[in-house]
Amino acid sequence: MKRAATISGAVAFLVIFLSGCLGNRPVKRPTLEDEARTYARRYDEDLSLGRYHQAIRDAMHSLAIYRALDMGRETGISLNKLGAVRDRLGMVDKALASYREAIALSREINDDGTLAAALNNLAGTLATTNPAQAATLANEAGDIASARGLTIVKARTLSVLATISFASGDLKKAGTLCRQALKLSAGGGGESVRAACMATLGRLLARSGDPDAGLESVKSGLAIDRERGDPFSIARDYQAMAEVQDAMHDMEGAEKSLEKAEHILRFLGLKPDNDDFSRPDP
């Protein structure tokens, strides 16, 4: 928050400075809006390439400008994105704070789309540590998505609920939710949800006594994430694959899968010992 305040101050100074340079003519609002959109585009690119520390800086810059311009919806979106990249870097407390601020702001301005997305992300982060609260948050996101016809957001809710059920040991419910999410996300734009569900489904199939089918499911999710070019999710897929291979008593295969996951996570600057399979949606 202190960093955001500093950047906001810098933006305010920039407006005053440029106004003076232009003979007291105020800087046109679209100039700063364009700057914020540029940082938002850079965030998307840096996140997809695994440049997470740069993505944080991008999100902070766009957030500061949108706040200075009092653009509520864009501020909420930036907060949710900031939470997502902090989540991936293991900065859990800061990620939770970003999500909660995005939720509070989105409620205030009645931005249901951002509200549902942030609720899902917060639920995913709390899935293993506070499943009851996570389920409440995800169900609220699902209700909003159903009422507004946000199909992919609803699919994301079902995926998060599947993760919660899986973490709580209810494999049957987790499988049902995964299959529902896969059906809903079959259209365009749901690739990340589909990949995550395939990995979760693979893990639960392995635990339910069908590791061969589980391995095929994880491989399908891995193929999607490779097509998407998301290294973070690819690493998580390899971790899921190792779990399935372990159930198949393929110790050599499991070791190789874990090594691949660790190489990717180290490349991204992340700790390879994080076994939380929840995946924030940026």
PDB file of N, CA, C and O in Angstrom, residues 76 79-88 92-106 115 117-125 156 279-282:
ATOM      1  N   GLY A  76     -10.370  -1.748  -9.586  1.00  0.00           N
ATOM      2  CA  GLY A  76     -10.699  -3.072  -9.075  1.00  0.00           C
ATOM      3  C   GLY A  76     -10.052  -4.182  -9.880  1.00  0.00           C
ATOM      4  O   GLY A  76      -9.531  -5.157  -9.325  1.00  0.00           O
ATOM      5  N   LEU A  79      -6.382  -4.336  -9.015  1.00  0.00           N
ATOM      6  CA  LEU A  79      -6.173  -4.957  -7.706  1.00  0.00           C
ATOM      7  C   LEU A  79      -6.274  -6.478  -7.806  1.00  0.00           C
ATOM      8  O   LEU A  79      -5.479  -7.208  -7.197  1.00  0.00           O
ATOM      9  N   ASN A  80      -7.241  -6.952  -8.573  1.00  0.00           N
ATOM     10  CA  ASN A  80      -7.399  -8.399  -8.745  1.00  0.00           C
ATOM     11  C   ASN A  80      -6.183  -8.992  -9.458  1.00  0.00           C
ATOM     12  O   ASN A  80      -5.678 -10.058  -9.093  1.00  0.00           O
ATOM     13  N   LYS A  81      -5.689  -8.290 -10.485  1.00  0.00           N
ATOM     14  CA  LYS A  81      -4.500  -8.758 -11.199  1.00  0.00           C
ATOM     15  C   LYS A  81      -3.271  -8.748 -10.289  1.00  0.00           C
ATOM     16  O   LYS A  81      -2.444  -9.662 -10.338  1.00  0.00           O
ATOM     17  N   LEU A  82      -3.157  -7.720  -9.475  1.00  0.00           N
ATOM     18  CA  LEU A  82      -2.034  -7.640  -8.547  1.00  0.00           C
ATOM     19  C   LEU A  82      -2.075  -8.809  -7.567  1.00  0.00           C
ATOM     20  O   LEU A  82      -1.054  -9.423  -7.261  1.00  0.00           O
ATOM     21  N   GLY A  83      -3.275  -9.143  -7.108  1.00  0.00           N
ATOM     22  CA  GLY A  83      -3.432 -10.287  -6.221  1.00  0.00           C
ATOM     23  C   GLY A  83      -3.007 -11.577  -6.892  1.00  0.00           C
ATOM     24  O   GLY A  83      -2.353 -12.427  -6.284  1.00  0.00           O
ATOM     25  N   ALA A  84      -3.362 -11.736  -8.177  1.00  0.00           N
ATOM     26  CA  ALA A  84      -3.050 -12.976  -8.898  1.00  0.00           C
ATOM     27  C   ALA A  84      -1.550 -13.193  -9.016  1.00  0.00           C
ATOM     28  O   ALA A  84      -1.059 -14.309  -8.803  1.00  0.00           O
ATOM     29  N   VAL A  85      -0.800 -12.158  -9.343  1.00  0.00           N
ATOM     30  CA  VAL A  85       0.645 -12.338  -9.512  1.00  0.00           C
ATOM     31  C   VAL A  85       1.327 -12.484  -8.151  1.00  0.00           C
ATOM     32  O   VAL A  85       2.299 -13.244  -7.996  1.00  0.00           O
ATOM     33  N   ARG A  86       0.829 -11.793  -7.134  1.00  0.00           N
ATOM     34  CA  ARG A  86       1.363 -11.987  -5.789  1.00  0.00           C
ATOM     35  C   ARG A  86       1.118 -13.416  -5.324  1.00  0.00           C
ATOM     36  O   ARG A  86       1.962 -14.030  -4.665  1.00  0.00           O
ATOM     37  N   ASP A  87      -0.045 -13.947  -5.675  1.00  0.00           N
ATOM     38  CA  ASP A  87      -0.400 -15.324  -5.348  1.00  0.00           C
ATOM     39  C   ASP A  87       0.632 -16.288  -5.926  1.00  0.00           C
ATOM     40  O   ASP A  87       1.124 -17.194  -5.247  1.00  0.00           O
ATOM     41  N   ARG A  88       0.963 -16.107  -7.178  1.00  0.00           N
ATOM     42  CA  ARG A  88       1.910 -17.005  -7.842  1.00  0.00           C
ATOM     43  C   ARG A  88       3.298 -16.924  -7.221  1.00  0.00           C
ATOM     44  O   ARG A  88       4.045 -17.901  -7.220  1.00  0.00           O
ATOM     45  N   VAL A  92       1.299 -14.631  -0.067  1.00  0.00           N
ATOM     46  CA  VAL A  92      -0.102 -14.952   0.190  1.00  0.00           C
ATOM     47  C   VAL A  92      -0.834 -13.832   0.916  1.00  0.00           C
ATOM     48  O   VAL A  92      -1.946 -13.445   0.524  1.00  0.00           O
ATOM     49  N   ASP A  93      -0.243 -13.297   1.977  1.00  0.00           N
ATOM     50  CA  ASP A  93      -0.930 -12.250   2.744  1.00  0.00           C
ATOM     51  C   ASP A  93      -1.216 -11.018   1.875  1.00  0.00           C
ATOM     52  O   ASP A  93      -2.302 -10.429   1.951  1.00  0.00           O
ATOM     53  N   LYS A  94      -0.242 -10.630   1.055  1.00  0.00           N
ATOM     54  CA  LYS A  94      -0.443  -9.473   0.180  1.00  0.00           C
ATOM     55  C   LYS A  94      -1.469  -9.786  -0.911  1.00  0.00           C
ATOM     56  O   LYS A  94      -2.254  -8.915  -1.307  1.00  0.00           O
ATOM     57  N   ALA A  95      -1.464 -11.026  -1.389  1.00  0.00           N
ATOM     58  CA  ALA A  95      -2.448 -11.428  -2.396  1.00  0.00           C
ATOM     59  C   ALA A  95      -3.859 -11.355  -1.807  1.00  0.00           C
ATOM     60  O   ALA A  95      -4.784 -10.830  -2.441  1.00  0.00           O
ATOM     61  N   LEU A  96      -4.020 -11.869  -0.603  1.00  0.00           N
ATOM     62  CA  LEU A  96      -5.326 -11.826   0.064  1.00  0.00           C
ATOM     63  C   LEU A  96      -5.799 -10.385   0.239  1.00  0.00           C
ATOM     64  O   LEU A  96      -6.980 -10.070   0.019  1.00  0.00           O
ATOM     65  N   ALA A  97      -4.875  -9.501   0.620  1.00  0.00           N
ATOM     66  CA  ALA A  97      -5.236  -8.093   0.815  1.00  0.00           C
ATOM     67  C   ALA A  97      -5.680  -7.460  -0.502  1.00  0.00           C
ATOM     68  O   ALA A  97      -6.663  -6.700  -0.531  1.00  0.00           O
ATOM     69  N   SER A  98      -4.985  -7.784  -1.592  1.00  0.00           N
ATOM     70  CA  SER A  98      -5.354  -7.232  -2.902  1.00  0.00           C
ATOM     71  C   SER A  98      -6.734  -7.729  -3.326  1.00  0.00           C
ATOM     72  O   SER A  98      -7.573  -6.955  -3.808  1.00  0.00           O
ATOM     73  N   TYR A  99      -6.969  -9.032  -3.180  1.00  0.00           N
ATOM     74  CA  TYR A  99      -8.272  -9.589  -3.546  1.00  0.00           C
ATOM     75  C   TYR A  99      -9.392  -8.947  -2.723  1.00  0.00           C
ATOM     76  O   TYR A  99     -10.449  -8.584  -3.263  1.00  0.00           O
ATOM     77  N   ARG A 100      -9.162  -8.821  -1.434  1.00  0.00           N
ATOM     78  CA  ARG A 100     -10.213  -8.268  -0.557  1.00  0.00           C
ATOM     79  C   ARG A 100     -10.498  -6.801  -0.886  1.00  0.00           C
ATOM     80  O   ARG A 100     -11.651  -6.372  -0.831  1.00  0.00           O
ATOM     81  N   GLU A 101      -9.454  -6.059  -1.214  1.00  0.00           N
ATOM     82  CA  GLU A 101      -9.679  -4.663  -1.604  1.00  0.00           C
ATOM     83  C   GLU A 101     -10.437  -4.595  -2.926  1.00  0.00           C
ATOM     84  O   GLU A 101     -11.324  -3.747  -3.104  1.00  0.00           O
ATOM     85  N   ALA A 102     -10.107  -5.502  -3.861  1.00  0.00           N
ATOM     86  CA  ALA A 102     -10.831  -5.555  -5.140  1.00  0.00           C
ATOM     87  C   ALA A 102     -12.295  -5.901  -4.911  1.00  0.00           C
ATOM     88  O   ALA A 102     -13.197  -5.325  -5.544  1.00  0.00           O
ATOM     89  N   ILE A 103     -12.550  -6.818  -4.005  1.00  0.00           N
ATOM     90  CA  ILE A 103     -13.933  -7.223  -3.696  1.00  0.00           C
ATOM     91  C   ILE A 103     -14.705  -6.059  -3.093  1.00  0.00           C
ATOM     92  O   ILE A 103     -15.841  -5.767  -3.500  1.00  0.00           O
ATOM     93  N   ALA A 104     -14.105  -5.382  -2.109  1.00  0.00           N
ATOM     94  CA  ALA A 104     -14.792  -4.265  -1.448  1.00  0.00           C
ATOM     95  C   ALA A 104     -15.120  -3.153  -2.442  1.00  0.00           C
ATOM     96  O   ALA A 104     -16.235  -2.611  -2.449  1.00  0.00           O
ATOM     97  N   LEU A 105     -14.157  -2.814  -3.289  1.00  0.00           N
ATOM     98  CA  LEU A 105     -14.377  -1.751  -4.275  1.00  0.00           C
ATOM     99  C   LEU A 105     -15.431  -2.169  -5.296  1.00  0.00           C
ATOM    100  O   LEU A 105     -16.310  -1.366  -5.660  1.00  0.00           O
ATOM    101  N   SER A 106     -15.365  -3.400  -5.757  1.00  0.00           N
ATOM    102  CA  SER A 106     -16.318  -3.877  -6.761  1.00  0.00           C
ATOM    103  C   SER A 106     -17.744  -3.883  -6.214  1.00  0.00           C
ATOM    104  O   SER A 106     -18.698  -3.591  -6.939  1.00  0.00           O
ATOM    105  N   LEU A 115     -16.080  -8.405  -9.324  1.00  0.00           N
ATOM    106  CA  LEU A 115     -16.408  -8.967  -8.013  1.00  0.00           C
ATOM    107  C   LEU A 115     -16.357 -10.492  -8.049  1.00  0.00           C
ATOM    108  O   LEU A 115     -15.721 -11.132  -7.202  1.00  0.00           O
ATOM    109  N   ALA A 117     -14.851 -12.450 -10.225  1.00  0.00           N
ATOM    110  CA  ALA A 117     -13.489 -12.925 -10.500  1.00  0.00           C
ATOM    111  C   ALA A 117     -12.622 -12.878  -9.245  1.00  0.00           C
ATOM    112  O   ALA A 117     -11.874 -13.829  -8.954  1.00  0.00           O
ATOM    113  N   ALA A 118     -12.712 -11.779  -8.488  1.00  0.00           N
ATOM    114  CA  ALA A 118     -11.909 -11.643  -7.276  1.00  0.00           C
ATOM    115  C   ALA A 118     -12.369 -12.610  -6.188  1.00  0.00           C
ATOM    116  O   ALA A 118     -11.550 -13.155  -5.435  1.00  0.00           O
ATOM    117  N   LEU A 119     -13.675 -12.836  -6.097  1.00  0.00           N
ATOM    118  CA  LEU A 119     -14.196 -13.815  -5.131  1.00  0.00           C
ATOM    119  C   LEU A 119     -13.655 -15.207  -5.433  1.00  0.00           C
ATOM    120  O   LEU A 119     -13.243 -15.945  -4.528  1.00  0.00           O
ATOM    121  N   ASN A 120     -13.655 -15.576  -6.703  1.00  0.00           N
ATOM    122  CA  ASN A 120     -13.114 -16.877  -7.100  1.00  0.00           C
ATOM    123  C   ASN A 120     -11.635 -16.995  -6.756  1.00  0.00           C
ATOM    124  O   ASN A 120     -11.171 -18.021  -6.247  1.00  0.00           O
ATOM    125  N   ASN A 121     -10.869 -15.941  -7.050  1.00  0.00           N
ATOM    126  CA  ASN A 121      -9.438 -15.981  -6.763  1.00  0.00           C
ATOM    127  C   ASN A 121      -9.162 -16.069  -5.265  1.00  0.00           C
ATOM    128  O   ASN A 121      -8.290 -16.823  -4.826  1.00  0.00           O
ATOM    129  N   LEU A 122      -9.909 -15.299  -4.475  1.00  0.00           N
ATOM    130  CA  LEU A 122      -9.745 -15.356  -3.019  1.00  0.00           C
ATOM    131  C   LEU A 122     -10.113 -16.746  -2.504  1.00  0.00           C
ATOM    132  O   LEU A 122      -9.420 -17.312  -1.653  1.00  0.00           O
ATOM    133  N   ALA A 123     -11.192 -17.312  -3.039  1.00  0.00           N
ATOM    134  CA  ALA A 123     -11.611 -18.655  -2.633  1.00  0.00           C
ATOM    135  C   ALA A 123     -10.538 -19.685  -2.972  1.00  0.00           C
ATOM    136  O   ALA A 123     -10.239 -20.581  -2.172  1.00  0.00           O
ATOM    137  N   GLY A 124      -9.952 -19.565  -4.161  1.00  0.00           N
ATOM    138  CA  GLY A 124      -8.906 -20.498  -4.559  1.00  0.00           C
ATOM    139  C   GLY A 124      -7.702 -20.439  -3.642  1.00  0.00           C
ATOM    140  O   GLY A 124      -7.086 -21.464  -3.334  1.00  0.00           O
ATOM    141  N   THR A 125      -7.352 -19.240  -3.184  1.00  0.00           N
ATOM    142  CA  THR A 125      -6.207 -19.081  -2.295  1.00  0.00           C
ATOM    143  C   THR A 125      -6.481 -19.679  -0.917  1.00  0.00           C
ATOM    144  O   THR A 125      -5.568 -20.208  -0.268  1.00  0.00           O
ATOM    145  N   ARG A 156     -15.149 -21.447 -13.626  1.00  0.00           N
ATOM    146  CA  ARG A 156     -14.039 -21.218 -12.692  1.00  0.00           C
ATOM    147  C   ARG A 156     -14.493 -21.490 -11.261  1.00  0.00           C
ATOM    148  O   ARG A 156     -13.772 -22.098 -10.471  1.00  0.00           O
ATOM    149  N   ARG A 279      -4.952 -22.256  -8.710  1.00  0.00           N
ATOM    150  CA  ARG A 279      -4.328 -21.405  -9.732  1.00  0.00           C
ATOM    151  C   ARG A 279      -5.143 -20.124  -9.880  1.00  0.00           C
ATOM    152  O   ARG A 279      -6.263 -20.163 -10.379  1.00  0.00           O
ATOM    153  N   PRO A 280      -4.610 -18.986  -9.430  1.00  0.00           N
ATOM    154  CA  PRO A 280      -5.352 -17.742  -9.581  1.00  0.00           C
ATOM    155  C   PRO A 280      -5.575 -17.408 -11.045  1.00  0.00           C
ATOM    156  O   PRO A 280      -4.725 -17.656 -11.885  1.00  0.00           O
ATOM    157  N   ASP A 281      -6.719 -16.838 -11.333  1.00  0.00           N
ATOM    158  CA  ASP A 281      -7.051 -16.441 -12.692  1.00  0.00           C
ATOM    159  C   ASP A 281      -6.746 -14.951 -12.862  1.00  0.00           C
ATOM    160  O   ASP A 281      -7.443 -14.111 -12.301  1.00  0.00           O
ATOM    161  N   PRO A 282      -5.713 -14.599 -13.627  1.00  0.00           N
ATOM    162  CA  PRO A 282      -5.348 -13.202 -13.804  1.00  0.00           C
ATOM    163  C   PRO A 282      -6.352 -12.449 -14.669  1.00  0.00           C
ATOM    164  O   PRO A 282      -6.314 -11.246 -14.723  1.00  0.00           O
TER     165      PRO A 282
END
